[in-house]
Amino acid sequence: MLKLNFPHFEFKLKNIDSKTFIFDFIRNNYYLLTPEEWVRQHVLHLLISKKISKSHIAVERQLKVNNLIKRFDLVVFDKYGEHLILIECRYLSVLVG
């Protein structure tokens, strides 16, 4: 994966059947290392480094917004359980030629 413009974090990686998996410390499991998952894990580590509690973060959460069900990569809740930050993770590959 490419280096992202985030602080350096040590990630737990493992290979299974020639595929790389990354450990998600919020969901407490390994997930296939896709470009989107790479970005999501960087954002999660950044949130924790900013002193946001793990218990206030949800991964791939559905919320009702204006009577529509929407899915967000990350949701940060305040101490009252109200959503405070909605995060959608994207990895854009740019070819330079």
PDB file of N, CA and C in Angstrom:
ATOM      1  N   MET A   1       0.846  -1.188   0.000  1.00  0.00           N
ATOM      2  CA  MET A   1       0.000   0.000   0.000  1.00  0.00           C
ATOM      3  C   MET A   1       0.888   1.246   0.000  1.00  0.00           C
ATOM      4  N   LEU A   2       0.358   2.282  -0.559  1.00  0.00           N
ATOM      5  CA  LEU A   2       1.094   3.541  -0.607  1.00  0.00           C
ATOM      6  C   LEU A   2       1.116   4.216   0.758  1.00  0.00           C
ATOM      7  N   LYS A   3       2.137   5.025   0.972  1.00  0.00           N
ATOM      8  CA  LYS A   3       2.218   5.800   2.206  1.00  0.00           C
ATOM      9  C   LYS A   3       1.182   6.912   2.139  1.00  0.00           C
ATOM     10  N   LEU A   4       0.416   7.062   3.186  1.00  0.00           N
ATOM     11  CA  LEU A   4      -0.594   8.111   3.265  1.00  0.00           C
ATOM     12  C   LEU A   4      -0.071   9.273   4.092  1.00  0.00           C
ATOM     13  N   ASN A   5      -0.685  10.412   3.966  1.00  0.00           N
ATOM     14  CA  ASN A   5      -0.263  11.605   4.692  1.00  0.00           C
ATOM     15  C   ASN A   5      -0.890  11.615   6.097  1.00  0.00           C
ATOM     16  N   PHE A   6      -0.518  10.609   6.882  1.00  0.00           N
ATOM     17  CA  PHE A   6      -0.954  10.448   8.269  1.00  0.00           C
ATOM     18  C   PHE A   6       0.286  10.208   9.106  1.00  0.00           C
ATOM     19  N   PRO A   7       0.189  10.403  10.413  1.00  0.00           N
ATOM     20  CA  PRO A   7       1.325  10.017  11.258  1.00  0.00           C
ATOM     21  C   PRO A   7       1.607   8.518  11.102  1.00  0.00           C
ATOM     22  N   HIS A   8       2.827   8.123  11.385  1.00  0.00           N
ATOM     23  CA  HIS A   8       3.212   6.707  11.275  1.00  0.00           C
ATOM     24  C   HIS A   8       2.537   5.897  12.380  1.00  0.00           C
ATOM     25  N   PHE A   9       1.972   4.761  12.008  1.00  0.00           N
ATOM     26  CA  PHE A   9       1.377   3.834  12.965  1.00  0.00           C
ATOM     27  C   PHE A   9       1.899   2.439  12.654  1.00  0.00           C
ATOM     28  N   GLU A  10       2.052   1.632  13.673  1.00  0.00           N
ATOM     29  CA  GLU A  10       2.422   0.228  13.505  1.00  0.00           C
ATOM     30  C   GLU A  10       1.134  -0.581  13.389  1.00  0.00           C
ATOM     31  N   PHE A  11       0.979  -1.284  12.291  1.00  0.00           N
ATOM     32  CA  PHE A  11      -0.209  -2.087  12.065  1.00  0.00           C
ATOM     33  C   PHE A  11       0.128  -3.565  12.201  1.00  0.00           C
ATOM     34  N   LYS A  12      -0.844  -4.355  12.659  1.00  0.00           N
ATOM     35  CA  LYS A  12      -0.677  -5.800  12.733  1.00  0.00           C
ATOM     36  C   LYS A  12      -1.203  -6.377  11.422  1.00  0.00           C
ATOM     37  N   LEU A  13      -0.296  -6.987  10.665  1.00  0.00           N
ATOM     38  CA  LEU A  13      -0.646  -7.591   9.383  1.00  0.00           C
ATOM     39  C   LEU A  13      -0.388  -9.085   9.440  1.00  0.00           C
ATOM     40  N   LYS A  14      -1.144  -9.848   8.647  1.00  0.00           N
ATOM     41  CA  LYS A  14      -0.851 -11.264   8.488  1.00  0.00           C
ATOM     42  C   LYS A  14      -1.268 -11.689   7.090  1.00  0.00           C
ATOM     43  N   ASN A  15      -0.593 -12.724   6.594  1.00  0.00           N
ATOM     44  CA  ASN A  15      -0.879 -13.256   5.266  1.00  0.00           C
ATOM     45  C   ASN A  15      -1.566 -14.604   5.383  1.00  0.00           C
ATOM     46  N   ILE A  16      -2.638 -14.758   4.612  1.00  0.00           N
ATOM     47  CA  ILE A  16      -3.369 -16.025   4.535  1.00  0.00           C
ATOM     48  C   ILE A  16      -3.659 -16.277   3.054  1.00  0.00           C
ATOM     49  N   ASP A  17      -3.204 -17.404   2.545  1.00  0.00           N
ATOM     50  CA  ASP A  17      -3.448 -17.773   1.141  1.00  0.00           C
ATOM     51  C   ASP A  17      -3.039 -16.654   0.184  1.00  0.00           C
ATOM     52  N   SER A  18      -1.866 -16.101   0.395  1.00  0.00           N
ATOM     53  CA  SER A  18      -1.305 -15.039  -0.455  1.00  0.00           C
ATOM     54  C   SER A  18      -2.098 -13.734  -0.414  1.00  0.00           C
ATOM     55  N   LYS A  19      -2.938 -13.558   0.601  1.00  0.00           N
ATOM     56  CA  LYS A  19      -3.673 -12.307   0.780  1.00  0.00           C
ATOM     57  C   LYS A  19      -3.269 -11.697   2.111  1.00  0.00           C
ATOM     58  N   THR A  20      -3.171 -10.371   2.145  1.00  0.00           N
ATOM     59  CA  THR A  20      -2.770  -9.671   3.366  1.00  0.00           C
ATOM     60  C   THR A  20      -4.005  -9.181   4.107  1.00  0.00           C
ATOM     61  N   PHE A  21      -3.980  -9.377   5.414  1.00  0.00           N
ATOM     62  CA  PHE A  21      -5.056  -8.936   6.296  1.00  0.00           C
ATOM     63  C   PHE A  21      -4.484  -7.967   7.324  1.00  0.00           C
ATOM     64  N   ILE A  22      -5.310  -7.017   7.739  1.00  0.00           N
ATOM     65  CA  ILE A  22      -4.902  -6.021   8.730  1.00  0.00           C
ATOM     66  C   ILE A  22      -5.828  -6.126   9.938  1.00  0.00           C
ATOM     67  N   PHE A  23      -5.247  -5.955  11.132  1.00  0.00           N
ATOM     68  CA  PHE A  23      -6.038  -6.073  12.357  1.00  0.00           C
ATOM     69  C   PHE A  23      -6.754  -4.763  12.644  1.00  0.00           C
ATOM     70  N   ASP A  24      -8.059  -4.860  12.866  1.00  0.00           N
ATOM     71  CA  ASP A  24      -8.886  -3.709  13.252  1.00  0.00           C
ATOM     72  C   ASP A  24      -9.121  -3.803  14.760  1.00  0.00           C
ATOM     73  N   PHE A  25      -8.520  -2.895  15.510  1.00  0.00           N
ATOM     74  CA  PHE A  25      -8.600  -2.958  16.970  1.00  0.00           C
ATOM     75  C   PHE A  25      -9.962  -2.522  17.509  1.00  0.00           C
ATOM     76  N   ILE A  26     -10.806  -1.922  16.692  1.00  0.00           N
ATOM     77  CA  ILE A  26     -12.160  -1.579  17.122  1.00  0.00           C
ATOM     78  C   ILE A  26     -13.067  -2.812  16.998  1.00  0.00           C
ATOM     79  N   ARG A  27     -13.005  -3.482  15.853  1.00  0.00           N
ATOM     80  CA  ARG A  27     -13.828  -4.676  15.624  1.00  0.00           C
ATOM     81  C   ARG A  27     -13.147  -5.930  16.142  1.00  0.00           C
ATOM     82  N   ASN A  28     -11.887  -5.803  16.585  1.00  0.00           N
ATOM     83  CA  ASN A  28     -11.132  -6.900  17.198  1.00  0.00           C
ATOM     84  C   ASN A  28     -11.039  -8.128  16.285  1.00  0.00           C
ATOM     85  N   ASN A  29     -10.678  -7.853  15.014  1.00  0.00           N
ATOM     86  CA  ASN A  29     -10.571  -8.937  14.051  1.00  0.00           C
ATOM     87  C   ASN A  29      -9.681  -8.492  12.897  1.00  0.00           C
ATOM     88  N   TYR A  30      -9.234  -9.456  12.086  1.00  0.00           N
ATOM     89  CA  TYR A  30      -8.454  -9.152  10.884  1.00  0.00           C
ATOM     90  C   TYR A  30      -9.392  -9.017   9.695  1.00  0.00           C
ATOM     91  N   TYR A  31      -9.077  -8.058   8.806  1.00  0.00           N
ATOM     92  CA  TYR A  31      -9.866  -7.822   7.601  1.00  0.00           C
ATOM     93  C   TYR A  31      -8.942  -7.730   6.406  1.00  0.00           C
ATOM     94  N   LEU A  32      -9.446  -8.155   5.252  1.00  0.00           N
ATOM     95  CA  LEU A  32      -8.671  -8.103   4.022  1.00  0.00           C
ATOM     96  C   LEU A  32      -8.160  -6.683   3.799  1.00  0.00           C
ATOM     97  N   LEU A  33      -6.881  -6.577   3.510  1.00  0.00           N
ATOM     98  CA  LEU A  33      -6.258  -5.267   3.326  1.00  0.00           C
ATOM     99  C   LEU A  33      -6.554  -4.749   1.917  1.00  0.00           C
ATOM    100  N   THR A  34      -7.634  -4.003   1.822  1.00  0.00           N
ATOM    101  CA  THR A  34      -7.998  -3.316   0.584  1.00  0.00           C
ATOM    102  C   THR A  34      -7.533  -1.869   0.708  1.00  0.00           C
ATOM    103  N   PRO A  35      -7.490  -1.132  -0.391  1.00  0.00           N
ATOM    104  CA  PRO A  35      -7.127   0.288  -0.280  1.00  0.00           C
ATOM    105  C   PRO A  35      -8.038   1.054   0.686  1.00  0.00           C
ATOM    106  N   GLU A  36      -9.340   0.776   0.653  1.00  0.00           N
ATOM    107  CA  GLU A  36     -10.255   1.466   1.567  1.00  0.00           C
ATOM    108  C   GLU A  36      -9.971   1.101   3.020  1.00  0.00           C
ATOM    109  N   GLU A  37      -9.679  -0.178   3.274  1.00  0.00           N
ATOM    110  CA  GLU A  37      -9.373  -0.603   4.650  1.00  0.00           C
ATOM    111  C   GLU A  37      -8.081   0.036   5.133  1.00  0.00           C
ATOM    112  N   TRP A  38      -7.124   0.216   4.252  1.00  0.00           N
ATOM    113  CA  TRP A  38      -5.862   0.882   4.582  1.00  0.00           C
ATOM    114  C   TRP A  38      -6.123   2.303   5.074  1.00  0.00           C
ATOM    115  N   VAL A  39      -6.979   3.033   4.356  1.00  0.00           N
ATOM    116  CA  VAL A  39      -7.334   4.401   4.753  1.00  0.00           C
ATOM    117  C   VAL A  39      -8.106   4.373   6.069  1.00  0.00           C
ATOM    118  N   ARG A  40      -9.083   3.456   6.182  1.00  0.00           N
ATOM    119  CA  ARG A  40      -9.898   3.382   7.394  1.00  0.00           C
ATOM    120  C   ARG A  40      -9.035   3.141   8.631  1.00  0.00           C
ATOM    121  N   GLN A  41      -8.055   2.246   8.542  1.00  0.00           N
ATOM    122  CA  GLN A  41      -7.208   1.964   9.695  1.00  0.00           C
ATOM    123  C   GLN A  41      -6.337   3.158  10.065  1.00  0.00           C
ATOM    124  N   HIS A  42      -5.870   3.899   9.082  1.00  0.00           N
ATOM    125  CA  HIS A  42      -5.112   5.118   9.375  1.00  0.00           C
ATOM    126  C   HIS A  42      -5.989   6.146  10.098  1.00  0.00           C
ATOM    127  N   VAL A  43      -7.227   6.300   9.625  1.00  0.00           N
ATOM    128  CA  VAL A  43      -8.134   7.263  10.266  1.00  0.00           C
ATOM    129  C   VAL A  43      -8.459   6.816  11.688  1.00  0.00           C
ATOM    130  N   LEU A  44      -8.702   5.520  11.891  1.00  0.00           N
ATOM    131  CA  LEU A  44      -8.974   5.016  13.246  1.00  0.00           C
ATOM    132  C   LEU A  44      -7.815   5.319  14.193  1.00  0.00           C
ATOM    133  N   HIS A  45      -6.605   5.050  13.754  1.00  0.00           N
ATOM    134  CA  HIS A  45      -5.444   5.319  14.603  1.00  0.00           C
ATOM    135  C   HIS A  45      -5.283   6.814  14.869  1.00  0.00           C
ATOM    136  N   LEU A  46      -5.598   7.639  13.880  1.00  0.00           N
ATOM    137  CA  LEU A  46      -5.535   9.085  14.083  1.00  0.00           C
ATOM    138  C   LEU A  46      -6.556   9.524  15.130  1.00  0.00           C
ATOM    139  N   LEU A  47      -7.777   9.000  15.062  1.00  0.00           N
ATOM    140  CA  LEU A  47      -8.807   9.350  16.043  1.00  0.00           C
ATOM    141  C   LEU A  47      -8.359   8.977  17.457  1.00  0.00           C
ATOM    142  N   ILE A  48      -7.800   7.780  17.603  1.00  0.00           N
ATOM    143  CA  ILE A  48      -7.326   7.338  18.920  1.00  0.00           C
ATOM    144  C   ILE A  48      -6.177   8.220  19.397  1.00  0.00           C
ATOM    145  N   SER A  49      -5.298   8.620  18.488  1.00  0.00           N
ATOM    146  CA  SER A  49      -4.174   9.493  18.879  1.00  0.00           C
ATOM    147  C   SER A  49      -4.661  10.866  19.323  1.00  0.00           C
ATOM    148  N   LYS A  50      -5.873  11.233  18.902  1.00  0.00           N
ATOM    149  CA  LYS A  50      -6.479  12.513  19.310  1.00  0.00           C
ATOM    150  C   LYS A  50      -7.341  12.346  20.553  1.00  0.00           C
ATOM    151  N   LYS A  51      -7.162  11.215  21.229  1.00  0.00           N
ATOM    152  CA  LYS A  51      -7.815  10.922  22.518  1.00  0.00           C
ATOM    153  C   LYS A  51      -9.323  10.686  22.407  1.00  0.00           C
ATOM    154  N   ILE A  52      -9.783  10.185  21.260  1.00  0.00           N
ATOM    155  CA  ILE A  52     -11.174   9.776  21.133  1.00  0.00           C
ATOM    156  C   ILE A  52     -11.263   8.325  21.598  1.00  0.00           C
ATOM    157  N   SER A  53     -12.156   8.068  22.518  1.00  0.00           N
ATOM    158  CA  SER A  53     -12.291   6.733  23.109  1.00  0.00           C
ATOM    159  C   SER A  53     -12.760   5.708  22.083  1.00  0.00           C
ATOM    160  N   LYS A  54     -12.189   4.489  22.161  1.00  0.00           N
ATOM    161  CA  LYS A  54     -12.626   3.395  21.288  1.00  0.00           C
ATOM    162  C   LYS A  54     -14.120   3.137  21.444  1.00  0.00           C
ATOM    163  N   SER A  55     -14.643   3.338  22.633  1.00  0.00           N
ATOM    164  CA  SER A  55     -16.060   3.069  22.879  1.00  0.00           C
ATOM    165  C   SER A  55     -16.969   4.098  22.210  1.00  0.00           C
ATOM    166  N   HIS A  56     -16.399   5.173  21.696  1.00  0.00           N
ATOM    167  CA  HIS A  56     -17.184   6.214  21.018  1.00  0.00           C
ATOM    168  C   HIS A  56     -17.071   6.108  19.497  1.00  0.00           C
ATOM    169  N   ILE A  57     -16.422   5.043  19.001  1.00  0.00           N
ATOM    170  CA  ILE A  57     -16.205   4.879  17.566  1.00  0.00           C
ATOM    171  C   ILE A  57     -16.899   3.610  17.086  1.00  0.00           C
ATOM    172  N   ALA A  58     -17.622   3.728  15.973  1.00  0.00           N
ATOM    173  CA  ALA A  58     -18.244   2.562  15.338  1.00  0.00           C
ATOM    174  C   ALA A  58     -17.736   2.468  13.906  1.00  0.00           C
ATOM    175  N   VAL A  59     -17.524   1.240  13.443  1.00  0.00           N
ATOM    176  CA  VAL A  59     -17.030   0.989  12.083  1.00  0.00           C
ATOM    177  C   VAL A  59     -18.178   0.413  11.254  1.00  0.00           C
ATOM    178  N   GLU A  60     -18.326   0.943  10.038  1.00  0.00           N
ATOM    179  CA  GLU A  60     -19.365   0.520   9.100  1.00  0.00           C
ATOM    180  C   GLU A  60     -20.736   0.512   9.769  1.00  0.00           C
ATOM    181  N   ARG A  61     -21.149   1.669  10.188  1.00  0.00           N
ATOM    182  CA  ARG A  61     -22.408   1.839  10.925  1.00  0.00           C
ATOM    183  C   ARG A  61     -23.469   2.425  10.003  1.00  0.00           C
ATOM    184  N   GLN A  62     -24.687   1.917  10.148  1.00  0.00           N
ATOM    185  CA  GLN A  62     -25.821   2.490   9.426  1.00  0.00           C
ATOM    186  C   GLN A  62     -26.537   3.473  10.335  1.00  0.00           C
ATOM    187  N   LEU A  63     -26.937   4.599   9.754  1.00  0.00           N
ATOM    188  CA  LEU A  63     -27.693   5.620  10.484  1.00  0.00           C
ATOM    189  C   LEU A  63     -28.845   6.089   9.616  1.00  0.00           C
ATOM    190  N   LYS A  64     -29.899   6.548  10.252  1.00  0.00           N
ATOM    191  CA  LYS A  64     -31.012   7.133   9.520  1.00  0.00           C
ATOM    192  C   LYS A  64     -30.756   8.635   9.404  1.00  0.00           C
ATOM    193  N   VAL A  65     -30.678   9.103   8.158  1.00  0.00           N
ATOM    194  CA  VAL A  65     -30.421  10.519   7.886  1.00  0.00           C
ATOM    195  C   VAL A  65     -31.528  11.011   6.963  1.00  0.00           C
ATOM    196  N   ASN A  66     -32.315  11.974   7.441  1.00  0.00           N
ATOM    197  CA  ASN A  66     -33.445  12.504   6.658  1.00  0.00           C
ATOM    198  C   ASN A  66     -34.349  11.382   6.141  1.00  0.00           C
ATOM    199  N   ASN A  67     -34.686  10.465   7.027  1.00  0.00           N
ATOM    200  CA  ASN A  67     -35.565   9.320   6.733  1.00  0.00           C
ATOM    201  C   ASN A  67     -34.983   8.339   5.716  1.00  0.00           C
ATOM    202  N   LEU A  68     -33.684   8.398   5.457  1.00  0.00           N
ATOM    203  CA  LEU A  68     -33.011   7.450   4.587  1.00  0.00           C
ATOM    204  C   LEU A  68     -31.939   6.722   5.386  1.00  0.00           C
ATOM    205  N   ILE A  69     -31.772   5.430   5.120  1.00  0.00           N
ATOM    206  CA  ILE A  69     -30.716   4.668   5.779  1.00  0.00           C
ATOM    207  C   ILE A  69     -29.422   4.878   4.996  1.00  0.00           C
ATOM    208  N   LYS A  70     -28.399   5.368   5.671  1.00  0.00           N
ATOM    209  CA  LYS A  70     -27.086   5.617   5.076  1.00  0.00           C
ATOM    210  C   LYS A  70     -26.053   4.825   5.851  1.00  0.00           C
ATOM    211  N   ARG A  71     -24.997   4.367   5.144  1.00  0.00           N
ATOM    212  CA  ARG A  71     -23.914   3.638   5.784  1.00  0.00           C
ATOM    213  C   ARG A  71     -22.665   4.507   5.749  1.00  0.00           C
ATOM    214  N   PHE A  72     -21.976   4.570   6.880  1.00  0.00           N
ATOM    215  CA  PHE A  72     -20.747   5.345   6.990  1.00  0.00           C
ATOM    216  C   PHE A  72     -19.611   4.415   7.403  1.00  0.00           C
ATOM    217  N   ASP A  73     -18.413   4.708   6.905  1.00  0.00           N
ATOM    218  CA  ASP A  73     -17.255   3.894   7.276  1.00  0.00           C
ATOM    219  C   ASP A  73     -16.966   4.007   8.765  1.00  0.00           C
ATOM    220  N   LEU A  74     -16.993   5.216   9.274  1.00  0.00           N
ATOM    221  CA  LEU A  74     -16.731   5.448  10.700  1.00  0.00           C
ATOM    222  C   LEU A  74     -17.717   6.467  11.245  1.00  0.00           C
ATOM    223  N   VAL A  75     -18.173   6.218  12.454  1.00  0.00           N
ATOM    224  CA  VAL A  75     -19.038   7.174  13.143  1.00  0.00           C
ATOM    225  C   VAL A  75     -18.448   7.388  14.525  1.00  0.00           C
ATOM    226  N   VAL A  76     -18.296   8.652  14.888  1.00  0.00           N
ATOM    227  CA  VAL A  76     -17.837   9.013  16.231  1.00  0.00           C
ATOM    228  C   VAL A  76     -19.039   9.583  16.970  1.00  0.00           C
ATOM    229  N   PHE A  77     -19.292   9.037  18.150  1.00  0.00           N
ATOM    230  CA  PHE A  77     -20.423   9.454  18.968  1.00  0.00           C
ATOM    231  C   PHE A  77     -19.941  10.323  20.132  1.00  0.00           C
ATOM    232  N   ASP A  78     -20.793  11.227  20.580  1.00  0.00           N
ATOM    233  CA  ASP A  78     -20.464  12.018  21.766  1.00  0.00           C
ATOM    234  C   ASP A  78     -20.816  11.203  23.014  1.00  0.00           C
ATOM    235  N   LYS A  79     -20.634  11.786  24.178  1.00  0.00           N
ATOM    236  CA  LYS A  79     -20.865  11.046  25.425  1.00  0.00           C
ATOM    237  C   LYS A  79     -22.336  10.727  25.665  1.00  0.00           C
ATOM    238  N   TYR A  80     -23.228  11.332  24.877  1.00  0.00           N
ATOM    239  CA  TYR A  80     -24.660  11.066  25.008  1.00  0.00           C
ATOM    240  C   TYR A  80     -25.153  10.061  23.962  1.00  0.00           C
ATOM    241  N   GLY A  81     -24.249   9.561  23.138  1.00  0.00           N
ATOM    242  CA  GLY A  81     -24.615   8.585  22.122  1.00  0.00           C
ATOM    243  C   GLY A  81     -25.125   9.187  20.824  1.00  0.00           C
ATOM    244  N   GLU A  82     -25.008  10.496  20.697  1.00  0.00           N
ATOM    245  CA  GLU A  82     -25.410  11.166  19.455  1.00  0.00           C
ATOM    246  C   GLU A  82     -24.232  11.183  18.498  1.00  0.00           C
ATOM    247  N   HIS A  83     -24.504  11.001  17.193  1.00  0.00           N
ATOM    248  CA  HIS A  83     -23.386  11.012  16.251  1.00  0.00           C
ATOM    249  C   HIS A  83     -22.817  12.426  16.152  1.00  0.00           C
ATOM    250  N   LEU A  84     -21.508  12.469  16.225  1.00  0.00           N
ATOM    251  CA  LEU A  84     -20.762  13.727  16.257  1.00  0.00           C
ATOM    252  C   LEU A  84     -19.990  13.932  14.956  1.00  0.00           C
ATOM    253  N   ILE A  85     -19.358  12.849  14.467  1.00  0.00           N
ATOM    254  CA  ILE A  85     -18.572  12.904  13.237  1.00  0.00           C
ATOM    255  C   ILE A  85     -18.936  11.704  12.379  1.00  0.00           C
ATOM    256  N   LEU A  86     -19.198  11.947  11.090  1.00  0.00           N
ATOM    257  CA  LEU A  86     -19.466  10.890  10.117  1.00  0.00           C
ATOM    258  C   LEU A  86     -18.305  10.891   9.133  1.00  0.00           C
ATOM    259  N   ILE A  87     -17.678   9.716   8.931  1.00  0.00           N
ATOM    260  CA  ILE A  87     -16.474   9.647   8.105  1.00  0.00           C
ATOM    261  C   ILE A  87     -16.663   8.597   7.010  1.00  0.00           C
ATOM    262  N   GLU A  88     -16.382   8.978   5.792  1.00  0.00           N
ATOM    263  CA  GLU A  88     -16.381   8.068   4.656  1.00  0.00           C
ATOM    264  C   GLU A  88     -14.947   7.997   4.143  1.00  0.00           C
ATOM    265  N   CYS A  89     -14.382   6.813   4.064  1.00  0.00           N
ATOM    266  CA  CYS A  89     -12.980   6.624   3.669  1.00  0.00           C
ATOM    267  C   CYS A  89     -12.887   6.262   2.197  1.00  0.00           C
ATOM    268  N   ARG A  90     -11.985   6.922   1.505  1.00  0.00           N
ATOM    269  CA  ARG A  90     -11.742   6.653   0.091  1.00  0.00           C
ATOM    270  C   ARG A  90     -10.254   6.631  -0.183  1.00  0.00           C
ATOM    271  N   TYR A  91      -9.884   5.812  -1.128  1.00  0.00           N
ATOM    272  CA  TYR A  91      -8.495   5.718  -1.560  1.00  0.00           C
ATOM    273  C   TYR A  91      -8.515   5.994  -3.054  1.00  0.00           C
ATOM    274  N   LEU A  92      -7.917   7.103  -3.461  1.00  0.00           N
ATOM    275  CA  LEU A  92      -7.879   7.457  -4.868  1.00  0.00           C
ATOM    276  C   LEU A  92      -6.494   7.216  -5.402  1.00  0.00           C
ATOM    277  N   SER A  93      -6.421   6.427  -6.437  1.00  0.00           N
ATOM    278  CA  SER A  93      -5.139   6.157  -7.069  1.00  0.00           C
ATOM    279  C   SER A  93      -4.978   7.095  -8.268  1.00  0.00           C
ATOM    280  N   VAL A  94      -3.910   7.843  -8.273  1.00  0.00           N
ATOM    281  CA  VAL A  94      -3.656   8.803  -9.345  1.00  0.00           C
ATOM    282  C   VAL A  94      -2.439   8.346 -10.126  1.00  0.00           C
ATOM    283  N   LEU A  95      -2.608   8.190 -11.391  1.00  0.00           N
ATOM    284  CA  LEU A  95      -1.491   7.808 -12.249  1.00  0.00           C
ATOM    285  C   LEU A  95      -0.779   9.053 -12.738  1.00  0.00           C
ATOM    286  N   VAL A  96       0.513   9.093 -12.559  1.00  0.00           N
ATOM    287  CA  VAL A  96       1.312  10.204 -13.029  1.00  0.00           C
ATOM    288  C   VAL A  96       2.106   9.714 -14.225  1.00  0.00           C
ATOM    289  N   GLY A  97       1.973  10.409 -15.354  1.00  0.00           N
ATOM    290  CA  GLY A  97       2.619   9.894 -16.550  1.00  0.00           C
ATOM    291  C   GLY A  97       3.442  10.891 -17.284  1.00  0.00           C
TER     292      GLY A  97
END
